[in-house]
């Protein structure tokens, strides 16, 4: 790959074999580099391939504005934890995490420490991302000074969740988290059951809802193709359908989007599955037939 533009000593803009503009990061990769010069592969730590039509020039400039030691720490940590490979199509993740870490370090050096109000929700709703965030935090702390406190894993987990959406704005993820919590509360109250957030039944429901929000964000809701199946679901699970319609109202109020007929039907199916499984388990537990 050849240098197209030098942003600073650690960030250059290049082009891959397919002609796609890419961002290369690595300590000293841009030092004394000239336009048209071949990039030394040994200096490349990460290759970012902008996806979804994102402008590589703009993203490269954003990379260049971040504290370079923090960016280096984040890029290495993302690789060491297996969250990102050597090549990534999600440059906004590294940017968002590096920007957050920079701010957290500044606050810590200034004697300001904050707790995140969504910590419990993140641990229960996004268990996998939270575990990966803790590993990411450990790797970052090997490379920065001072070390960040353990509760920063909450914010990092939200950034990992947010990476599944088209936006780099965490506000959507914060709102989604609150909506999922509200949904689980409503389902539990309507069916008179206790929903354990870490249970397999709840986990499947949460996974479905998260993918539903991805479709909402990307304007790709299920519509039309599954109408026959949707009708069958509604007829088979009338109470779950009424609950799903109530959940759809919450989505409209909180997210500003109407769910399609098919989305509501599939939401009803997952409500039915979750409540049936949890309800049956509670009956068994009360009867003493089995401990869950």
PDB file of N, CA, C and O in Angstrom, residues 213-290:
ATOM      1  N   UNK A 213     -34.066  -3.714  17.155  1.00  0.00           N
ATOM      2  CA  UNK A 213     -33.633  -2.317  17.187  1.00  0.00           C
ATOM      3  C   UNK A 213     -32.594  -2.026  16.101  1.00  0.00           C
ATOM      4  O   UNK A 213     -32.539  -0.911  15.575  1.00  0.00           O
ATOM      5  N   UNK A 214     -31.776  -3.026  15.779  1.00  0.00           N
ATOM      6  CA  UNK A 214     -30.843  -2.855  14.659  1.00  0.00           C
ATOM      7  C   UNK A 214     -31.636  -2.614  13.373  1.00  0.00           C
ATOM      8  O   UNK A 214     -31.314  -1.727  12.577  1.00  0.00           O
ATOM      9  N   UNK A 215     -32.691  -3.410  13.173  1.00  0.00           N
ATOM     10  CA  UNK A 215     -33.511  -3.238  11.972  1.00  0.00           C
ATOM     11  C   UNK A 215     -34.204  -1.875  11.970  1.00  0.00           C
ATOM     12  O   UNK A 215     -34.313  -1.233  10.915  1.00  0.00           O
ATOM     13  N   UNK A 216     -34.650  -1.423  13.129  1.00  0.00           N
ATOM     14  CA  UNK A 216     -35.266  -0.099  13.214  1.00  0.00           C
ATOM     15  C   UNK A 216     -34.263   0.971  12.825  1.00  0.00           C
ATOM     16  O   UNK A 216     -34.554   1.865  12.026  1.00  0.00           O
ATOM     17  N   UNK A 217     -33.060   0.870  13.392  1.00  0.00           N
ATOM     18  CA  UNK A 217     -32.029   1.871  13.125  1.00  0.00           C
ATOM     19  C   UNK A 217     -31.632   1.896  11.652  1.00  0.00           C
ATOM     20  O   UNK A 217     -31.346   2.951  11.087  1.00  0.00           O
ATOM     21  N   UNK A 218     -31.633   0.722  11.033  1.00  0.00           N
ATOM     22  CA  UNK A 218     -31.226   0.615   9.629  1.00  0.00           C
ATOM     23  C   UNK A 218     -32.410   0.697   8.667  1.00  0.00           C
ATOM     24  O   UNK A 218     -32.244   0.515   7.467  1.00  0.00           O
ATOM     25  N   UNK A 219     -33.601   0.975   9.208  1.00  0.00           N
ATOM     26  CA  UNK A 219     -34.824   1.099   8.399  1.00  0.00           C
ATOM     27  C   UNK A 219     -35.072  -0.160   7.566  1.00  0.00           C
ATOM     28  O   UNK A 219     -35.397  -0.100   6.387  1.00  0.00           O
ATOM     29  N   UNK A 220     -34.921  -1.312   8.238  1.00  0.00           N
ATOM     30  CA  UNK A 220     -35.107  -2.595   7.557  1.00  0.00           C
ATOM     31  C   UNK A 220     -36.031  -3.505   8.355  1.00  0.00           C
ATOM     32  O   UNK A 220     -35.774  -4.704   8.511  1.00  0.00           O
ATOM     33  N   UNK A 221     -37.104  -2.960   8.869  1.00  0.00           N
ATOM     34  CA  UNK A 221     -38.032  -3.782   9.637  1.00  0.00           C
ATOM     35  C   UNK A 221     -38.637  -4.886   8.774  1.00  0.00           C
ATOM     36  O   UNK A 221     -38.794  -4.728   7.562  1.00  0.00           O
ATOM     37  N   UNK A 222     -38.985  -6.001   9.414  1.00  0.00           N
ATOM     38  CA  UNK A 222     -39.671  -7.084   8.723  1.00  0.00           C
ATOM     39  C   UNK A 222     -41.030  -6.577   8.274  1.00  0.00           C
ATOM     40  O   UNK A 222     -41.773  -5.987   9.057  1.00  0.00           O
ATOM     41  N   UNK A 223     -41.365  -6.813   7.027  1.00  0.00           N
ATOM     42  CA  UNK A 223     -42.645  -6.301   6.518  1.00  0.00           C
ATOM     43  C   UNK A 223     -43.075  -7.079   5.287  1.00  0.00           C
ATOM     44  O   UNK A 223     -42.331  -7.165   4.308  1.00  0.00           O
ATOM     45  N   UNK A 224     -44.280  -7.654   5.339  1.00  0.00           N
ATOM     46  CA  UNK A 224     -44.899  -8.221   4.146  1.00  0.00           C
ATOM     47  C   UNK A 224     -44.574  -9.655   3.853  1.00  0.00           C
ATOM     48  O   UNK A 224     -45.475 -10.470   3.638  1.00  0.00           O
ATOM     49  N   UNK A 225     -43.285 -10.001   3.871  1.00  0.00           N
ATOM     50  CA  UNK A 225     -42.880 -11.322   3.402  1.00  0.00           C
ATOM     51  C   UNK A 225     -43.380 -12.444   4.317  1.00  0.00           C
ATOM     52  O   UNK A 225     -43.594 -13.562   3.879  1.00  0.00           O
ATOM     53  N   UNK A 226     -43.558 -12.139   5.612  1.00  0.00           N
ATOM     54  CA  UNK A 226     -43.954 -13.178   6.558  1.00  0.00           C
ATOM     55  C   UNK A 226     -45.398 -13.012   7.018  1.00  0.00           C
ATOM     56  O   UNK A 226     -45.768 -13.428   8.110  1.00  0.00           O
ATOM     57  N   UNK A 227     -46.249 -12.385   6.206  1.00  0.00           N
ATOM     58  CA  UNK A 227     -47.597 -12.040   6.647  1.00  0.00           C
ATOM     59  C   UNK A 227     -48.420 -13.264   7.054  1.00  0.00           C
ATOM     60  O   UNK A 227     -49.199 -13.213   8.007  1.00  0.00           O
ATOM     61  N   UNK A 228     -48.289 -14.382   6.331  1.00  0.00           N
ATOM     62  CA  UNK A 228     -49.044 -15.594   6.671  1.00  0.00           C
ATOM     63  C   UNK A 228     -48.596 -16.128   8.025  1.00  0.00           C
ATOM     64  O   UNK A 228     -49.425 -16.472   8.895  1.00  0.00           O
ATOM     65  N   UNK A 229     -47.295 -16.198   8.224  1.00  0.00           N
ATOM     66  CA  UNK A 229     -46.755 -16.655   9.507  1.00  0.00           C
ATOM     67  C   UNK A 229     -47.181 -15.701  10.620  1.00  0.00           C
ATOM     68  O   UNK A 229     -47.549 -16.132  11.716  1.00  0.00           O
ATOM     69  N   UNK A 230     -47.160 -14.408  10.339  1.00  0.00           N
ATOM     70  CA  UNK A 230     -47.539 -13.407  11.334  1.00  0.00           C
ATOM     71  C   UNK A 230     -48.978 -13.612  11.784  1.00  0.00           C
ATOM     72  O   UNK A 230     -49.288 -13.533  12.978  1.00  0.00           O
ATOM     73  N   UNK A 231     -49.861 -13.881  10.837  1.00  0.00           N
ATOM     74  CA  UNK A 231     -51.269 -14.113  11.169  1.00  0.00           C
ATOM     75  C   UNK A 231     -51.427 -15.344  12.050  1.00  0.00           C
ATOM     76  O   UNK A 231     -52.189 -15.347  13.016  1.00  0.00           O
ATOM     77  N   UNK A 232     -50.687 -16.391  11.736  1.00  0.00           N
ATOM     78  CA  UNK A 232     -50.735 -17.624  12.523  1.00  0.00           C
ATOM     79  C   UNK A 232     -50.260 -17.367  13.955  1.00  0.00           C
ATOM     80  O   UNK A 232     -50.853 -17.869  14.922  1.00  0.00           O
ATOM     81  N   UNK A 233     -49.188 -16.605  14.096  1.00  0.00           N
ATOM     82  CA  UNK A 233     -48.656 -16.284  15.424  1.00  0.00           C
ATOM     83  C   UNK A 233     -49.696 -15.529  16.244  1.00  0.00           C
ATOM     84  O   UNK A 233     -49.959 -15.847  17.407  1.00  0.00           O
ATOM     85  N   UNK A 234     -50.328 -14.536  15.630  1.00  0.00           N
ATOM     86  CA  UNK A 234     -51.332 -13.733  16.327  1.00  0.00           C
ATOM     87  C   UNK A 234     -52.519 -14.591  16.779  1.00  0.00           C
ATOM     88  O   UNK A 234     -53.055 -14.403  17.870  1.00  0.00           O
ATOM     89  N   UNK A 235     -52.927 -15.524  15.940  1.00  0.00           N
ATOM     90  CA  UNK A 235     -54.048 -16.387  16.289  1.00  0.00           C
ATOM     91  C   UNK A 235     -53.678 -17.378  17.382  1.00  0.00           C
ATOM     92  O   UNK A 235     -54.509 -17.724  18.230  1.00  0.00           O
ATOM     93  N   UNK A 236     -52.437 -17.831  17.369  1.00  0.00           N
ATOM     94  CA  UNK A 236     -51.993 -18.842  18.331  1.00  0.00           C
ATOM     95  C   UNK A 236     -51.699 -18.258  19.707  1.00  0.00           C
ATOM     96  O   UNK A 236     -51.866 -18.940  20.727  1.00  0.00           O
ATOM     97  N   UNK A 237     -51.253 -17.007  19.744  1.00  0.00           N
ATOM     98  CA  UNK A 237     -50.849 -16.388  21.011  1.00  0.00           C
ATOM     99  C   UNK A 237     -51.528 -15.027  21.184  1.00  0.00           C
ATOM    100  O   UNK A 237     -50.892 -13.982  21.105  1.00  0.00           O
ATOM    101  N   UNK A 238     -52.846 -15.021  21.434  1.00  0.00           N
ATOM    102  CA  UNK A 238     -53.570 -13.750  21.527  1.00  0.00           C
ATOM    103  C   UNK A 238     -53.098 -12.851  22.673  1.00  0.00           C
ATOM    104  O   UNK A 238     -52.980 -11.631  22.503  1.00  0.00           O
ATOM    105  N   UNK A 239     -52.834 -13.436  23.860  1.00  0.00           N
ATOM    106  CA  UNK A 239     -52.406 -12.615  24.988  1.00  0.00           C
ATOM    107  C   UNK A 239     -51.000 -12.061  24.757  1.00  0.00           C
ATOM    108  O   UNK A 239     -50.717 -10.893  25.059  1.00  0.00           O
ATOM    109  N   UNK A 240     -50.124 -12.886  24.222  1.00  0.00           N
ATOM    110  CA  UNK A 240     -48.776 -12.414  23.908  1.00  0.00           C
ATOM    111  C   UNK A 240     -48.832 -11.321  22.840  1.00  0.00           C
ATOM    112  O   UNK A 240     -48.043 -10.375  22.867  1.00  0.00           O
ATOM    113  N   UNK A 241     -49.769 -11.444  21.901  1.00  0.00           N
ATOM    114  CA  UNK A 241     -49.927 -10.421  20.853  1.00  0.00           C
ATOM    115  C   UNK A 241     -50.386  -9.107  21.456  1.00  0.00           C
ATOM    116  O   UNK A 241     -49.886  -8.032  21.090  1.00  0.00           O
ATOM    117  N   UNK A 242     -51.352  -9.177  22.395  1.00  0.00           N
ATOM    118  CA  UNK A 242     -51.793  -7.941  23.049  1.00  0.00           C
ATOM    119  C   UNK A 242     -50.645  -7.291  23.820  1.00  0.00           C
ATOM    120  O   UNK A 242     -50.499  -6.070  23.826  1.00  0.00           O
ATOM    121  N   UNK A 243     -49.821  -8.126  24.437  1.00  0.00           N
ATOM    122  CA  UNK A 243     -48.654  -7.606  25.156  1.00  0.00           C
ATOM    123  C   UNK A 243     -47.663  -6.986  24.179  1.00  0.00           C
ATOM    124  O   UNK A 243     -47.118  -5.905  24.426  1.00  0.00           O
ATOM    125  N   UNK A 244     -47.424  -7.651  23.052  1.00  0.00           N
ATOM    126  CA  UNK A 244     -46.497  -7.129  22.037  1.00  0.00           C
ATOM    127  C   UNK A 244     -46.983  -5.793  21.488  1.00  0.00           C
ATOM    128  O   UNK A 244     -46.182  -4.894  21.209  1.00  0.00           O
ATOM    129  N   UNK A 245     -48.289  -5.666  21.332  1.00  0.00           N
ATOM    130  CA  UNK A 245     -48.838  -4.389  20.848  1.00  0.00           C
ATOM    131  C   UNK A 245     -48.613  -3.281  21.867  1.00  0.00           C
ATOM    132  O   UNK A 245     -48.364  -2.124  21.507  1.00  0.00           O
ATOM    133  N   UNK A 246     -48.683  -3.629  23.142  1.00  0.00           N
ATOM    134  CA  UNK A 246     -48.383  -2.655  24.187  1.00  0.00           C
ATOM    135  C   UNK A 246     -46.901  -2.276  24.146  1.00  0.00           C
ATOM    136  O   UNK A 246     -46.540  -1.104  24.304  1.00  0.00           O
ATOM    137  N   UNK A 247     -46.046  -3.267  23.920  1.00  0.00           N
ATOM    138  CA  UNK A 247     -44.610  -2.996  23.813  1.00  0.00           C
ATOM    139  C   UNK A 247     -44.323  -2.114  22.594  1.00  0.00           C
ATOM    140  O   UNK A 247     -43.422  -1.265  22.631  1.00  0.00           O
ATOM    141  N   UNK A 248     -45.093  -2.323  21.517  1.00  0.00           N
ATOM    142  CA  UNK A 248     -44.911  -1.502  20.317  1.00  0.00           C
ATOM    143  C   UNK A 248     -45.230  -0.044  20.597  1.00  0.00           C
ATOM    144  O   UNK A 248     -44.612   0.863  20.017  1.00  0.00           O
ATOM    145  N   UNK A 249     -46.194   0.202  21.485  1.00  0.00           N
ATOM    146  CA  UNK A 249     -46.514   1.583  21.871  1.00  0.00           C
ATOM    147  C   UNK A 249     -45.322   2.210  22.585  1.00  0.00           C
ATOM    148  O   UNK A 249     -44.973   3.375  22.342  1.00  0.00           O
ATOM    149  N   UNK A 250     -44.672   1.431  23.457  1.00  0.00           N
ATOM    150  CA  UNK A 250     -43.481   1.924  24.158  1.00  0.00           C
ATOM    151  C   UNK A 250     -42.389   2.279  23.161  1.00  0.00           C
ATOM    152  O   UNK A 250     -41.726   3.323  23.270  1.00  0.00           O
ATOM    153  N   UNK A 251     -42.196   1.413  22.167  1.00  0.00           N
ATOM    154  CA  UNK A 251     -41.179   1.680  21.139  1.00  0.00           C
ATOM    155  C   UNK A 251     -41.497   2.977  20.398  1.00  0.00           C
ATOM    156  O   UNK A 251     -40.617   3.802  20.148  1.00  0.00           O
ATOM    157  N   UNK A 252     -42.763   3.160  20.043  1.00  0.00           N
ATOM    158  CA  UNK A 252     -43.148   4.372  19.322  1.00  0.00           C
ATOM    159  C   UNK A 252     -42.909   5.625  20.170  1.00  0.00           C
ATOM    160  O   UNK A 252     -42.395   6.637  19.672  1.00  0.00           O
ATOM    161  N   UNK A 253     -43.253   5.555  21.442  1.00  0.00           N
ATOM    162  CA  UNK A 253     -43.107   6.708  22.321  1.00  0.00           C
ATOM    163  C   UNK A 253     -41.637   7.026  22.607  1.00  0.00           C
ATOM    164  O   UNK A 253     -41.251   8.193  22.661  1.00  0.00           O
ATOM    165  N   UNK A 254     -40.837   5.975  22.798  1.00  0.00           N
ATOM    166  CA  UNK A 254     -39.441   6.185  23.190  1.00  0.00           C
ATOM    167  C   UNK A 254     -38.499   6.325  22.004  1.00  0.00           C
ATOM    168  O   UNK A 254     -37.500   7.040  22.084  1.00  0.00           O
ATOM    169  N   UNK A 255     -38.801   5.620  20.894  1.00  0.00           N
ATOM    170  CA  UNK A 255     -37.892   5.602  19.756  1.00  0.00           C
ATOM    171  C   UNK A 255     -38.412   6.390  18.560  1.00  0.00           C
ATOM    172  O   UNK A 255     -37.688   6.622  17.597  1.00  0.00           O
ATOM    173  N   UNK A 256     -39.700   6.756  18.604  1.00  0.00           N
ATOM    174  CA  UNK A 256     -40.264   7.525  17.491  1.00  0.00           C
ATOM    175  C   UNK A 256     -40.489   6.701  16.244  1.00  0.00           C
ATOM    176  O   UNK A 256     -40.551   7.244  15.141  1.00  0.00           O
ATOM    177  N   UNK A 257     -40.608   5.374  16.395  1.00  0.00           N
ATOM    178  CA  UNK A 257     -40.802   4.490  15.244  1.00  0.00           C
ATOM    179  C   UNK A 257     -41.978   3.557  15.501  1.00  0.00           C
ATOM    180  O   UNK A 257     -42.116   2.995  16.596  1.00  0.00           O
ATOM    181  N   UNK A 258     -42.829   3.367  14.486  1.00  0.00           N
ATOM    182  CA  UNK A 258     -43.904   2.387  14.567  1.00  0.00           C
ATOM    183  C   UNK A 258     -43.376   1.029  14.136  1.00  0.00           C
ATOM    184  O   UNK A 258     -42.689   0.922  13.112  1.00  0.00           O
ATOM    185  N   UNK A 259     -43.685  -0.010  14.904  1.00  0.00           N
ATOM    186  CA  UNK A 259     -43.304  -1.359  14.504  1.00  0.00           C
ATOM    187  C   UNK A 259     -44.277  -1.871  13.445  1.00  0.00           C
ATOM    188  O   UNK A 259     -45.480  -1.603  13.505  1.00  0.00           O
ATOM    189  N   UNK A 260     -43.760  -2.610  12.489  1.00  0.00           N
ATOM    190  CA  UNK A 260     -44.609  -3.179  11.452  1.00  0.00           C
ATOM    191  C   UNK A 260     -45.433  -4.332  12.012  1.00  0.00           C
ATOM    192  O   UNK A 260     -45.161  -4.848  13.113  1.00  0.00           O
ATOM    193  N   UNK A 261     -46.434  -4.748  11.227  1.00  0.00           N
ATOM    194  CA  UNK A 261     -47.303  -5.870  11.597  1.00  0.00           C
ATOM    195  C   UNK A 261     -46.459  -7.114  11.881  1.00  0.00           C
ATOM    196  O   UNK A 261     -46.692  -7.840  12.865  1.00  0.00           O
ATOM    197  N   UNK A 262     -45.488  -7.373  11.034  1.00  0.00           N
ATOM    198  CA  UNK A 262     -44.651  -8.566  11.198  1.00  0.00           C
ATOM    199  C   UNK A 262     -43.749  -8.474  12.422  1.00  0.00           C
ATOM    200  O   UNK A 262     -43.540  -9.460  13.133  1.00  0.00           O
ATOM    201  N   UNK A 263     -43.182  -7.295  12.670  1.00  0.00           N
ATOM    202  CA  UNK A 263     -42.308  -7.123  13.835  1.00  0.00           C
ATOM    203  C   UNK A 263     -43.087  -7.371  15.125  1.00  0.00           C
ATOM    204  O   UNK A 263     -42.586  -8.022  16.058  1.00  0.00           O
ATOM    205  N   UNK A 264     -44.318  -6.879  15.186  1.00  0.00           N
ATOM    206  CA  UNK A 264     -45.142  -7.082  16.376  1.00  0.00           C
ATOM    207  C   UNK A 264     -45.453  -8.571  16.550  1.00  0.00           C
ATOM    208  O   UNK A 264     -45.421  -9.101  17.668  1.00  0.00           O
ATOM    209  N   UNK A 265     -45.719  -9.247  15.441  1.00  0.00           N
ATOM    210  CA  UNK A 265     -46.027 -10.679  15.511  1.00  0.00           C
ATOM    211  C   UNK A 265     -44.841 -11.471  16.042  1.00  0.00           C
ATOM    212  O   UNK A 265     -44.997 -12.343  16.918  1.00  0.00           O
ATOM    213  N   UNK A 266     -43.657 -11.206  15.531  1.00  0.00           N
ATOM    214  CA  UNK A 266     -42.485 -11.947  15.995  1.00  0.00           C
ATOM    215  C   UNK A 266     -42.129 -11.571  17.434  1.00  0.00           C
ATOM    216  O   UNK A 266     -41.638 -12.402  18.205  1.00  0.00           O
ATOM    217  N   UNK A 267     -42.394 -10.333  17.810  1.00  0.00           N
ATOM    218  CA  UNK A 267     -42.197  -9.932  19.197  1.00  0.00           C
ATOM    219  C   UNK A 267     -43.150 -10.726  20.094  1.00  0.00           C
ATOM    220  O   UNK A 267     -42.769 -11.194  21.174  1.00  0.00           O
ATOM    221  N   UNK A 268     -44.396 -10.902  19.619  1.00  0.00           N
ATOM    222  CA  UNK A 268     -45.379 -11.695  20.359  1.00  0.00           C
ATOM    223  C   UNK A 268     -44.906 -13.139  20.524  1.00  0.00           C
ATOM    224  O   UNK A 268     -45.075 -13.750  21.596  1.00  0.00           O
ATOM    225  N   UNK A 269     -44.328 -13.695  19.472  1.00  0.00           N
ATOM    226  CA  UNK A 269     -43.830 -15.066  19.538  1.00  0.00           C
ATOM    227  C   UNK A 269     -42.768 -15.209  20.622  1.00  0.00           C
ATOM    228  O   UNK A 269     -42.783 -16.159  21.410  1.00  0.00           O
ATOM    229  N   UNK A 270     -41.863 -14.251  20.698  1.00  0.00           N
ATOM    230  CA  UNK A 270     -40.801 -14.312  21.702  1.00  0.00           C
ATOM    231  C   UNK A 270     -41.334 -14.048  23.098  1.00  0.00           C
ATOM    232  O   UNK A 270     -40.831 -14.616  24.075  1.00  0.00           O
ATOM    233  N   UNK A 271     -42.365 -13.210  23.206  1.00  0.00           N
ATOM    234  CA  UNK A 271     -43.022 -13.012  24.501  1.00  0.00           C
ATOM    235  C   UNK A 271     -43.647 -14.321  24.954  1.00  0.00           C
ATOM    236  O   UNK A 271     -43.508 -14.738  26.115  1.00  0.00           O
ATOM    237  N   UNK A 272     -44.337 -14.995  24.039  1.00  0.00           N
ATOM    238  CA  UNK A 272     -44.986 -16.266  24.364  1.00  0.00           C
ATOM    239  C   UNK A 272     -43.971 -17.318  24.802  1.00  0.00           C
ATOM    240  O   UNK A 272     -44.180 -18.029  25.798  1.00  0.00           O
ATOM    241  N   UNK A 273     -42.888 -17.421  24.077  1.00  0.00           N
ATOM    242  CA  UNK A 273     -41.858 -18.409  24.417  1.00  0.00           C
ATOM    243  C   UNK A 273     -41.272 -18.127  25.793  1.00  0.00           C
ATOM    244  O   UNK A 273     -41.100 -19.044  26.608  1.00  0.00           O
ATOM    245  N   UNK A 274     -40.954 -16.853  26.038  1.00  0.00           N
ATOM    246  CA  UNK A 274     -40.325 -16.499  27.305  1.00  0.00           C
ATOM    247  C   UNK A 274     -41.267 -16.740  28.474  1.00  0.00           C
ATOM    248  O   UNK A 274     -40.883 -17.346  29.478  1.00  0.00           O
ATOM    249  N   UNK A 275     -42.483 -16.286  28.345  1.00  0.00           N
ATOM    250  CA  UNK A 275     -43.416 -16.399  29.460  1.00  0.00           C
ATOM    251  C   UNK A 275     -43.828 -17.843  29.715  1.00  0.00           C
ATOM    252  O   UNK A 275     -44.027 -18.248  30.862  1.00  0.00           O
ATOM    253  N   UNK A 276     -43.956 -18.624  28.656  1.00  0.00           N
ATOM    254  CA  UNK A 276     -44.306 -20.041  28.828  1.00  0.00           C
ATOM    255  C   UNK A 276     -43.197 -20.775  29.556  1.00  0.00           C
ATOM    256  O   UNK A 276     -43.438 -21.547  30.491  1.00  0.00           O
ATOM    257  N   UNK A 277     -41.962 -20.515  29.143  1.00  0.00           N
ATOM    258  CA  UNK A 277     -40.815 -21.195  29.763  1.00  0.00           C
ATOM    259  C   UNK A 277     -40.651 -20.784  31.213  1.00  0.00           C
ATOM    260  O   UNK A 277     -40.479 -21.623  32.100  1.00  0.00           O
ATOM    261  N   UNK A 278     -40.719 -19.475  31.469  1.00  0.00           N
ATOM    262  CA  UNK A 278     -40.533 -18.985  32.833  1.00  0.00           C
ATOM    263  C   UNK A 278     -41.694 -19.421  33.719  1.00  0.00           C
ATOM    264  O   UNK A 278     -41.512 -19.848  34.857  1.00  0.00           O
ATOM    265  N   UNK A 279     -42.931 -19.332  33.178  1.00  0.00           N
ATOM    266  CA  UNK A 279     -44.093 -19.738  33.955  1.00  0.00           C
ATOM    267  C   UNK A 279     -44.042 -21.207  34.341  1.00  0.00           C
ATOM    268  O   UNK A 279     -44.338 -21.586  35.475  1.00  0.00           O
ATOM    269  N   UNK A 280     -43.648 -22.057  33.422  1.00  0.00           N
ATOM    270  CA  UNK A 280     -43.550 -23.489  33.694  1.00  0.00           C
ATOM    271  C   UNK A 280     -42.483 -23.769  34.742  1.00  0.00           C
ATOM    272  O   UNK A 280     -42.657 -24.609  35.635  1.00  0.00           O
ATOM    273  N   UNK A 281     -41.383 -23.062  34.662  1.00  0.00           N
ATOM    274  CA  UNK A 281     -40.297 -23.248  35.631  1.00  0.00           C
ATOM    275  C   UNK A 281     -40.742 -22.837  37.025  1.00  0.00           C
ATOM    276  O   UNK A 281     -40.410 -23.488  38.025  1.00  0.00           O
ATOM    277  N   UNK A 282     -41.518 -21.752  37.120  1.00  0.00           N
ATOM    278  CA  UNK A 282     -41.984 -21.289  38.420  1.00  0.00           C
ATOM    279  C   UNK A 282     -42.962 -22.288  39.030  1.00  0.00           C
ATOM    280  O   UNK A 282     -42.961 -22.520  40.235  1.00  0.00           O
ATOM    281  N   UNK A 283     -43.809 -22.889  38.207  1.00  0.00           N
ATOM    282  CA  UNK A 283     -44.746 -23.901  38.702  1.00  0.00           C
ATOM    283  C   UNK A 283     -43.990 -25.095  39.262  1.00  0.00           C
ATOM    284  O   UNK A 283     -44.289 -25.617  40.342  1.00  0.00           O
ATOM    285  N   UNK A 284     -42.973 -25.539  38.524  1.00  0.00           N
ATOM    286  CA  UNK A 284     -42.167 -26.668  38.983  1.00  0.00           C
ATOM    287  C   UNK A 284     -41.475 -26.356  40.301  1.00  0.00           C
ATOM    288  O   UNK A 284     -41.387 -27.189  41.201  1.00  0.00           O
ATOM    289  N   UNK A 285     -41.008 -25.125  40.425  1.00  0.00           N
ATOM    290  CA  UNK A 285     -40.310 -24.730  41.635  1.00  0.00           C
ATOM    291  C   UNK A 285     -41.262 -24.705  42.834  1.00  0.00           C
ATOM    292  O   UNK A 285     -40.939 -25.178  43.910  1.00  0.00           O
ATOM    293  N   UNK A 286     -42.478 -24.188  42.627  1.00  0.00           N
ATOM    294  CA  UNK A 286     -43.460 -24.127  43.711  1.00  0.00           C
ATOM    295  C   UNK A 286     -43.897 -25.535  44.138  1.00  0.00           C
ATOM    296  O   UNK A 286     -44.156 -25.779  45.301  1.00  0.00           O
ATOM    297  N   UNK A 287     -43.995 -26.428  43.169  1.00  0.00           N
ATOM    298  CA  UNK A 287     -44.393 -27.797  43.470  1.00  0.00           C
ATOM    299  C   UNK A 287     -43.268 -28.605  44.124  1.00  0.00           C
ATOM    300  O   UNK A 287     -43.499 -29.720  44.589  1.00  0.00           O
ATOM    301  N   UNK A 288     -42.079 -28.044  44.089  1.00  0.00           N
ATOM    302  CA  UNK A 288     -40.954 -28.762  44.654  1.00  0.00           C
ATOM    303  C   UNK A 288     -40.432 -29.847  43.756  1.00  0.00           C
ATOM    304  O   UNK A 288     -39.623 -30.688  44.170  1.00  0.00           O
ATOM    305  N   UNK A 289     -40.905 -29.855  42.500  1.00  0.00           N
ATOM    306  CA  UNK A 289     -40.488 -30.909  41.573  1.00  0.00           C
ATOM    307  C   UNK A 289     -39.048 -30.731  41.122  1.00  0.00           C
ATOM    308  O   UNK A 289     -38.361 -31.695  40.825  1.00  0.00           O
ATOM    309  N   UNK A 290     -38.606 -29.472  41.079  1.00  0.00           N
ATOM    310  CA  UNK A 290     -37.263 -29.223  40.584  1.00  0.00           C
ATOM    311  C   UNK A 290     -36.807 -27.871  41.072  1.00  0.00           C
ATOM    312  O   UNK A 290     -37.597 -26.923  41.162  1.00  0.00           O
TER     313      UNK A 290
END
